[in-house]
Amino acid sequence: MEISIRKIEPAEAEILSALAKQTFYDTFVGTCTDEDMNSFLEEYFNVPQIKKELEDTDSFNFFAIADNQPVGYIRFKEDYNGFAYIKKWKAIELKRLYIVKEFHGKGIAQQLMALFMDHAINNKYEVAWLGVWEFNFKAQGFYKKYGFEDSGYGHPFPIGNTPQTDRWYWKFLKNVQ
């Protein structure tokens, strides 16, 4: 299967909104009430919100394409808002990396991760970081393969009224001058 990666344009907000809702739902279904899930999806992945993110010139958003259809996406940005401690370094946050469940295990996440890591290294970031749900062991294992480690820090990440916690993972980039 041939996979291509391309930048997501603001005009594609509706496509990304649908993909983001689908992949988030598939990842976290059963971890909260249906009401909390639906409310979260509408609040964070509605078309105007997604379009605003795509129009942010400091944000990088890419689709993974297979058979002329988006089957995954990545979003990353230099952002220090959620994790004050990270301000000590030039840091880039992996905000989202999701793949349609039928395309798991096909190397798509690895291609998107390579894009992210190449960007971090080429732009001389000192650390790459991300938030991962404390019980998403599959994702934690994926990030650990890339040298990410639990920073010892976390933050609340409620889905509606359902309390959940994300762990901050980080990777210090050694090749930065």
mmCIF file of N, CA and C in Angstrom, residues 83-168:
data_model
loop_
_atom_site.group_PDB
_atom_site.id
_atom_site.type_symbol
_atom_site.label_atom_id
_atom_site.label_comp_id
_atom_site.label_asym_id
_atom_site.label_seq_id
_atom_site.Cartn_x
_atom_site.Cartn_y
_atom_site.Cartn_z
ATOM 1 N N PHE A 83 2.295 22.786 29.633
ATOM 2 C CA PHE A 83 3.343 22.144 30.428
ATOM 3 C C PHE A 83 4.411 23.186 30.720
ATOM 4 N N ALA A 84 4.205 23.961 31.781
ATOM 5 C CA ALA A 84 5.072 25.106 32.089
ATOM 6 C C ALA A 84 6.538 24.708 32.233
ATOM 7 N N TYR A 85 6.815 23.551 32.780
ATOM 8 C CA TYR A 85 8.191 23.131 33.023
ATOM 9 C C TYR A 85 9.009 23.050 31.726
ATOM 10 N N ILE A 86 8.339 22.778 30.623
ATOM 11 C CA ILE A 86 9.018 22.581 29.340
ATOM 12 C C ILE A 86 9.603 23.890 28.792
ATOM 13 N N LYS A 87 9.216 25.014 29.376
ATOM 14 C CA LYS A 87 9.706 26.320 28.908
ATOM 15 C C LYS A 87 11.212 26.483 29.077
ATOM 16 N N LYS A 88 11.841 25.585 29.792
ATOM 17 C CA LYS A 88 13.293 25.653 29.982
ATOM 18 C C LYS A 88 14.052 25.409 28.679
ATOM 19 N N TRP A 89 13.385 24.784 27.709
ATOM 20 C CA TRP A 89 14.037 24.383 26.474
ATOM 21 C C TRP A 89 13.239 24.874 25.273
ATOM 22 N N LYS A 90 13.902 24.889 24.108
ATOM 23 C CA LYS A 90 13.173 25.091 22.857
ATOM 24 C C LYS A 90 12.472 23.757 22.591
ATOM 25 N N ALA A 91 11.146 23.773 22.614
ATOM 26 C CA ALA A 91 10.390 22.520 22.605
ATOM 27 C C ALA A 91 9.269 22.557 21.578
ATOM 28 N N ILE A 92 8.984 21.395 21.025
ATOM 29 C CA ILE A 92 7.860 21.246 20.095
ATOM 30 C C ILE A 92 6.950 20.144 20.603
ATOM 31 N N GLU A 93 5.651 20.410 20.552
ATOM 32 C CA GLU A 93 4.664 19.458 21.067
ATOM 33 C C GLU A 93 3.993 18.704 19.928
ATOM 34 N N LEU A 94 3.963 17.402 20.052
ATOM 35 C CA LEU A 94 3.132 16.563 19.191
ATOM 36 C C LEU A 94 1.735 16.611 19.788
ATOM 37 N N LYS A 95 0.840 17.321 19.142
ATOM 38 C CA LYS A 95 -0.496 17.538 19.694
ATOM 39 C C LYS A 95 -1.450 16.395 19.377
ATOM 40 N N ARG A 96 -1.388 15.877 18.147
ATOM 41 C CA ARG A 96 -2.270 14.774 17.764
ATOM 42 C C ARG A 96 -1.578 13.895 16.736
ATOM 43 N N LEU A 97 -1.777 12.612 16.880
ATOM 44 C CA LEU A 97 -1.337 11.622 15.897
ATOM 45 C C LEU A 97 -2.359 10.498 15.946
ATOM 46 N N TYR A 98 -3.197 10.409 14.928
ATOM 47 C CA TYR A 98 -4.270 9.418 14.896
ATOM 48 C C TYR A 98 -4.339 8.766 13.528
ATOM 49 N N ILE A 99 -4.622 7.476 13.544
ATOM 50 C CA ILE A 99 -4.758 6.669 12.339
ATOM 51 C C ILE A 99 -6.109 5.955 12.389
ATOM 52 N N VAL A 100 -6.813 5.912 11.262
ATOM 53 C CA VAL A 100 -8.061 5.155 11.168
ATOM 54 C C VAL A 100 -7.765 3.704 11.555
ATOM 55 N N LYS A 101 -8.605 3.130 12.419
ATOM 56 C CA LYS A 101 -8.289 1.820 13.012
ATOM 57 C C LYS A 101 -8.061 0.731 11.973
ATOM 58 N N GLU A 102 -8.746 0.782 10.834
ATOM 59 C CA GLU A 102 -8.545 -0.243 9.802
ATOM 60 C C GLU A 102 -7.153 -0.157 9.161
ATOM 61 N N PHE A 103 -6.448 0.940 9.415
ATOM 62 C CA PHE A 103 -5.125 1.137 8.834
ATOM 63 C C PHE A 103 -4.008 1.026 9.877
ATOM 64 N N HIS A 104 -4.355 0.618 11.096
ATOM 65 C CA HIS A 104 -3.327 0.381 12.107
ATOM 66 C C HIS A 104 -2.422 -0.756 11.631
ATOM 67 N N GLY A 105 -1.161 -0.688 12.003
ATOM 68 C CA GLY A 105 -0.228 -1.753 11.686
ATOM 69 C C GLY A 105 0.319 -1.730 10.269
ATOM 70 N N LYS A 106 0.110 -0.646 9.559
ATOM 71 C CA LYS A 106 0.571 -0.551 8.167
ATOM 72 C C LYS A 106 1.726 0.431 7.995
ATOM 73 N N GLY A 107 2.298 0.895 9.112
ATOM 74 C CA GLY A 107 3.452 1.792 9.042
ATOM 75 C C GLY A 107 3.115 3.257 8.862
ATOM 76 N N ILE A 108 1.842 3.598 8.928
ATOM 77 C CA ILE A 108 1.429 4.987 8.696
ATOM 78 C C ILE A 108 1.842 5.884 9.860
ATOM 79 N N ALA A 109 1.605 5.431 11.073
ATOM 80 C CA ALA A 109 2.000 6.224 12.245
ATOM 81 C C ALA A 109 3.509 6.454 12.242
ATOM 82 N N GLN A 110 4.267 5.454 11.812
ATOM 83 C CA GLN A 110 5.725 5.595 11.760
ATOM 84 C C GLN A 110 6.140 6.670 10.760
ATOM 85 N N GLN A 111 5.448 6.738 9.630
ATOM 86 C CA GLN A 111 5.773 7.769 8.637
ATOM 87 C C GLN A 111 5.456 9.168 9.180
ATOM 88 N N LEU A 112 4.331 9.297 9.852
ATOM 89 C CA LEU A 112 3.976 10.595 10.432
ATOM 90 C C LEU A 112 4.935 10.966 11.560
ATOM 91 N N MET A 113 5.320 9.980 12.347
ATOM 92 C CA MET A 113 6.262 10.232 13.433
ATOM 93 C C MET A 113 7.619 10.658 12.875
ATOM 94 N N ALA A 114 8.045 10.036 11.784
ATOM 95 C CA ALA A 114 9.314 10.415 11.151
ATOM 96 C C ALA A 114 9.254 11.872 10.673
ATOM 97 N N LEU A 115 8.121 12.268 10.134
ATOM 98 C CA LEU A 115 7.940 13.664 9.711
ATOM 99 C C LEU A 115 8.108 14.607 10.899
ATOM 100 N N PHE A 116 7.471 14.278 11.999
ATOM 101 C CA PHE A 116 7.553 15.089 13.214
ATOM 102 C C PHE A 116 8.983 15.169 13.737
ATOM 103 N N MET A 117 9.639 14.023 13.848
ATOM 104 C CA MET A 117 10.996 14.008 14.393
ATOM 105 C C MET A 117 11.968 14.740 13.463
ATOM 106 N N ASP A 118 11.815 14.565 12.160
ATOM 107 C CA ASP A 118 12.663 15.301 11.211
ATOM 108 C C ASP A 118 12.482 16.805 11.370
ATOM 109 N N HIS A 119 11.240 17.236 11.527
ATOM 110 C CA HIS A 119 10.967 18.663 11.727
ATOM 111 C C HIS A 119 11.635 19.154 13.011
ATOM 112 N N ALA A 120 11.498 18.389 14.070
ATOM 113 C CA ALA A 120 12.080 18.783 15.360
ATOM 114 C C ALA A 120 13.596 18.913 15.256
ATOM 115 N N ILE A 121 14.233 17.958 14.622
ATOM 116 C CA ILE A 121 15.697 17.966 14.509
ATOM 117 C C ILE A 121 16.163 19.072 13.561
ATOM 118 N N ASN A 122 15.522 19.181 12.400
ATOM 119 C CA ASN A 122 15.924 20.179 11.403
ATOM 120 C C ASN A 122 15.727 21.608 11.887
ATOM 121 N N ASN A 123 14.798 21.802 12.818
ATOM 122 C CA ASN A 123 14.535 23.138 13.353
ATOM 123 C C ASN A 123 15.182 23.350 14.718
ATOM 124 N N LYS A 124 16.095 22.448 15.058
ATOM 125 C CA LYS A 124 16.951 22.572 16.235
ATOM 126 C C LYS A 124 16.189 22.695 17.560
ATOM 127 N N TYR A 125 15.122 21.908 17.675
ATOM 128 C CA TYR A 125 14.432 21.838 18.959
ATOM 129 C C TYR A 125 15.283 21.024 19.928
ATOM 130 N N GLU A 126 15.226 21.394 21.185
ATOM 131 C CA GLU A 126 15.977 20.674 22.213
ATOM 132 C C GLU A 126 15.199 19.480 22.755
ATOM 133 N N VAL A 127 13.881 19.590 22.706
ATOM 134 C CA VAL A 127 13.041 18.519 23.241
ATOM 135 C C VAL A 127 11.740 18.448 22.440
ATOM 136 N N ALA A 128 11.291 17.222 22.213
ATOM 137 C CA ALA A 128 9.972 16.964 21.645
ATOM 138 C C ALA A 128 9.127 16.382 22.781
ATOM 139 N N TRP A 129 7.860 16.772 22.825
ATOM 140 C CA TRP A 129 7.024 16.297 23.929
ATOM 141 C C TRP A 129 5.596 16.074 23.467
ATOM 142 N N LEU A 130 4.837 15.351 24.288
ATOM 143 C CA LEU A 130 3.461 15.018 23.951
ATOM 144 C C LEU A 130 2.737 14.577 25.206
ATOM 145 N N GLY A 131 1.424 14.600 25.125
ATOM 146 C CA GLY A 131 0.585 14.063 26.187
ATOM 147 C C GLY A 131 -0.015 12.750 25.730
ATOM 148 N N VAL A 132 -0.034 11.762 26.598
ATOM 149 C CA VAL A 132 -0.628 10.460 26.276
ATOM 150 C C VAL A 132 -1.427 9.983 27.487
ATOM 151 N N TRP A 133 -2.632 9.462 27.222
ATOM 152 C CA TRP A 133 -3.504 9.006 28.291
ATOM 153 C C TRP A 133 -2.800 7.928 29.112
ATOM 154 N N GLU A 134 -2.930 8.029 30.420
ATOM 155 C CA GLU A 134 -2.215 7.137 31.331
ATOM 156 C C GLU A 134 -2.534 5.660 31.118
ATOM 157 N N PHE A 135 -3.679 5.339 30.516
ATOM 158 C CA PHE A 135 -4.040 3.943 30.280
ATOM 159 C C PHE A 135 -3.966 3.541 28.808
ATOM 160 N N ASN A 136 -3.404 4.400 27.959
ATOM 161 C CA ASN A 136 -3.235 4.043 26.543
ATOM 162 C C ASN A 136 -1.842 3.425 26.380
ATOM 163 N N PHE A 137 -1.732 2.183 26.809
ATOM 164 C CA PHE A 137 -0.440 1.505 26.831
ATOM 165 C C PHE A 137 0.108 1.253 25.429
ATOM 166 N N LYS A 138 -0.778 1.061 24.460
ATOM 167 C CA LYS A 138 -0.336 0.866 23.081
ATOM 168 C C LYS A 138 0.381 2.124 22.581
ATOM 169 N N ALA A 139 -0.218 3.284 22.795
ATOM 170 C CA ALA A 139 0.411 4.540 22.371
ATOM 171 C C ALA A 139 1.700 4.787 23.154
ATOM 172 N N GLN A 140 1.682 4.521 24.444
ATOM 173 C CA GLN A 140 2.892 4.713 25.243
ATOM 174 C C GLN A 140 4.032 3.851 24.696
ATOM 175 N N GLY A 141 3.729 2.604 24.355
ATOM 176 C CA GLY A 141 4.742 1.720 23.792
ATOM 177 C C GLY A 141 5.269 2.238 22.465
ATOM 178 N N PHE A 142 4.380 2.771 21.639
ATOM 179 C CA PHE A 142 4.782 3.348 20.351
ATOM 180 C C PHE A 142 5.771 4.490 20.573
ATOM 181 N N TYR A 143 5.432 5.401 21.465
ATOM 182 C CA TYR A 143 6.309 6.558 21.699
ATOM 183 C C TYR A 143 7.633 6.142 22.333
ATOM 184 N N LYS A 144 7.596 5.141 23.186
ATOM 185 C CA LYS A 144 8.839 4.664 23.812
ATOM 186 C C LYS A 144 9.799 4.101 22.762
ATOM 187 N N LYS A 145 9.261 3.518 21.692
ATOM 188 C CA LYS A 145 10.123 3.023 20.608
ATOM 189 C C LYS A 145 10.916 4.154 19.958
ATOM 190 N N TYR A 146 10.418 5.366 20.075
ATOM 191 C CA TYR A 146 11.093 6.545 19.509
ATOM 192 C C TYR A 146 11.952 7.261 20.544
ATOM 193 N N GLY A 147 12.101 6.661 21.703
ATOM 194 C CA GLY A 147 12.954 7.234 22.733
ATOM 195 C C GLY A 147 12.257 8.204 23.666
ATOM 196 N N PHE A 148 10.940 8.288 23.595
ATOM 197 C CA PHE A 148 10.207 9.142 24.532
ATOM 198 C C PHE A 148 10.113 8.444 25.881
ATOM 199 N N GLU A 149 10.152 9.254 26.928
ATOM 200 C CA GLU A 149 10.060 8.741 28.294
ATOM 201 C C GLU A 149 9.024 9.551 29.061
ATOM 202 N N ASP A 150 8.424 8.913 30.040
ATOM 203 C CA ASP A 150 7.503 9.620 30.927
ATOM 204 C C ASP A 150 8.304 10.661 31.702
ATOM 205 N N SER A 151 7.899 11.899 31.618
ATOM 206 C CA SER A 151 8.627 12.998 32.260
ATOM 207 C C SER A 151 8.425 13.031 33.770
ATOM 208 N N GLY A 152 7.453 12.276 34.259
ATOM 209 C CA GLY A 152 7.102 12.357 35.671
ATOM 210 C C GLY A 152 6.018 13.391 35.931
ATOM 211 N N TYR A 153 5.610 14.080 34.873
ATOM 212 C CA TYR A 153 4.566 15.096 34.977
ATOM 213 C C TYR A 153 3.326 14.629 34.222
ATOM 214 N N GLY A 154 2.194 15.129 34.656
ATOM 215 C CA GLY A 154 0.935 14.823 33.989
ATOM 216 C C GLY A 154 -0.018 15.985 34.128
ATOM 217 N N HIS A 155 -1.187 15.813 33.562
ATOM 218 C CA HIS A 155 -2.206 16.852 33.677
ATOM 219 C C HIS A 155 -3.583 16.233 33.502
ATOM 220 N N PRO A 156 -4.590 16.851 34.097
ATOM 221 C CA PRO A 156 -5.952 16.355 33.915
ATOM 222 C C PRO A 156 -6.373 16.511 32.447
ATOM 223 N N PHE A 157 -7.016 15.506 31.908
ATOM 224 C CA PHE A 157 -7.547 15.552 30.552
ATOM 225 C C PHE A 157 -8.951 14.942 30.580
ATOM 226 N N PRO A 158 -9.898 15.659 31.215
ATOM 227 C CA PRO A 158 -11.246 15.094 31.334
ATOM 228 C C PRO A 158 -11.944 15.049 29.975
ATOM 229 N N ILE A 159 -12.715 14.012 29.776
ATOM 230 C CA ILE A 159 -13.616 13.953 28.627
ATOM 231 C C ILE A 159 -14.998 14.211 29.200
ATOM 232 N N GLY A 160 -15.448 15.443 29.025
ATOM 233 C CA GLY A 160 -16.706 15.852 29.653
ATOM 234 C C GLY A 160 -16.553 15.819 31.154
ATOM 235 N N ASN A 161 -17.452 15.096 31.800
ATOM 236 C CA ASN A 161 -17.409 14.963 33.258
ATOM 237 C C ASN A 161 -16.617 13.737 33.714
ATOM 238 N N THR A 162 -16.013 13.034 32.767
ATOM 239 C CA THR A 162 -15.236 11.844 33.098
ATOM 240 C C THR A 162 -13.785 12.242 33.338
ATOM 241 N N PRO A 163 -13.297 12.119 34.566
ATOM 242 C CA PRO A 163 -11.909 12.503 34.835
ATOM 243 C C PRO A 163 -10.930 11.515 34.199
ATOM 244 N N GLN A 164 -9.914 12.056 33.556
ATOM 245 C CA GLN A 164 -8.837 11.251 32.990
ATOM 246 C C GLN A 164 -7.547 12.042 33.146
ATOM 247 N N THR A 165 -6.434 11.349 33.054
ATOM 248 C CA THR A 165 -5.125 11.988 33.219
ATOM 249 C C THR A 165 -4.224 11.606 32.059
ATOM 250 N N ASP A 166 -3.566 12.608 31.503
ATOM 251 C CA ASP A 166 -2.524 12.384 30.501
ATOM 252 C C ASP A 166 -1.175 12.482 31.182
ATOM 253 N N ARG A 167 -0.242 11.702 30.705
ATOM 254 C CA ARG A 167 1.148 11.785 31.138
ATOM 255 C C ARG A 167 1.898 12.588 30.083
ATOM 256 N N TRP A 168 2.818 13.462 30.517
ATOM 257 C CA TRP A 168 3.680 14.171 29.585
ATOM 258 C C TRP A 168 4.887 13.286 29.293
#
